mmCIF file of C-alpha atoms in Angstrom:
data_model
loop_
_atom_site.group_PDB
_atom_site.id
_atom_site.type_symbol
_atom_site.label_atom_id
_atom_site.label_comp_id
_atom_site.label_asym_id
_atom_site.label_seq_id
_atom_site.Cartn_x
_atom_site.Cartn_y
_atom_site.Cartn_z
ATOM 1 C CA MET A 1 -0.828 10.663 2.031
ATOM 2 C CA GLU A 2 -1.403 11.782 -1.515
ATOM 3 C CA LYS A 3 -4.491 10.918 -3.449
ATOM 4 C CA ILE A 4 -5.204 10.621 -7.208
ATOM 5 C CA GLU A 5 -8.632 10.649 -8.252
ATOM 6 C CA THR A 6 -10.522 10.080 -11.421
ATOM 7 C CA ALA A 7 -14.243 9.726 -12.135
ATOM 8 C CA ARG A 8 -14.189 5.913 -11.236
ATOM 9 C CA LEU A 9 -11.249 5.504 -8.884
ATOM 10 C CA CYS A 10 -9.401 7.002 -5.879
ATOM 11 C CA LEU A 11 -5.749 6.002 -5.276
ATOM 12 C CA THR A 12 -4.022 6.981 -2.103
ATOM 13 C CA LEU A 13 -0.304 6.951 -2.255
ATOM 14 C CA ALA A 14 1.285 5.743 1.123
ATOM 15 C CA SER A 15 4.749 5.140 2.322
ATOM 16 C CA ASN A 16 5.699 1.785 3.820
ATOM 17 C CA GLU A 17 5.367 3.184 7.385
ATOM 18 C CA GLU A 18 1.779 4.540 6.579
ATOM 19 C CA MET A 19 0.885 1.135 5.083
ATOM 20 C CA GLU A 20 2.055 -0.492 8.201
ATOM 21 C CA ARG A 21 -0.187 1.699 10.271
ATOM 22 C CA ILE A 22 -3.025 1.090 7.842
ATOM 23 C CA ILE A 23 -2.648 -2.598 8.130
ATOM 24 C CA ALA A 24 -2.569 -2.567 11.924
ATOM 25 C CA ALA A 25 -5.720 -0.440 12.212
ATOM 26 C CA GLU A 26 -7.680 -2.455 9.368
ATOM 27 C CA THR A 27 -10.369 -4.936 10.766
ATOM 28 C CA ASP A 28 -11.372 -6.551 7.732
ATOM 29 C CA ALA A 29 -9.228 -9.776 7.358
ATOM 30 C CA GLU A 30 -9.447 -9.744 3.477
ATOM 31 C CA LEU A 31 -8.292 -6.049 3.309
ATOM 32 C CA LYS A 32 -5.592 -6.674 5.886
ATOM 33 C CA LYS A 33 -4.159 -9.314 3.649
ATOM 34 C CA ALA A 34 -4.334 -7.321 0.345
ATOM 35 C CA TYR A 35 -2.684 -4.568 2.123
ATOM 36 C CA GLY A 36 -0.054 -6.833 3.357
ATOM 37 C CA ASP A 37 0.493 -8.244 -0.016
ATOM 38 C CA MET A 38 0.948 -4.705 -1.442
ATOM 39 C CA LEU A 39 3.545 -3.769 1.290
ATOM 40 C CA GLN A 40 5.661 -6.981 0.767
ATOM 41 C CA ALA A 41 5.699 -6.386 -3.189
ATOM 42 C CA THR A 42 6.875 -2.820 -2.524
ATOM 43 C CA GLU A 43 9.651 -4.059 0.037
ATOM 44 C CA ASN A 44 10.634 -7.011 -2.492
ATOM 45 C CA THR A 45 10.940 -4.368 -5.334
ATOM 46 C CA GLU A 46 13.137 -1.997 -3.142
ATOM 47 C CA GLN A 47 15.489 -5.014 -2.070
ATOM 48 C CA LYS A 48 16.073 -5.522 -5.650
ATOM 49 C CA GLY A 49 16.973 -1.970 -6.297
ATOM 50 C CA ARG A 50 14.132 -1.090 -8.240
ATOM 51 C CA VAL A 51 12.224 1.865 -6.610
ATOM 52 C CA LEU A 52 8.719 2.748 -7.836
ATOM 53 C CA SER A 53 8.070 6.509 -8.541
#
């Protein structure tokens, strides 16, 4: 996974497969839902033919 860090924020780029593993391992219900929502949005975008880069 690739990381982008600023003074106030750390973003970690993950593939759909990596997100599925992160979601499966997450124990916090709110984070699990948020990660699932992110994955679903990415999958919806890919299905419409728009790939985020």
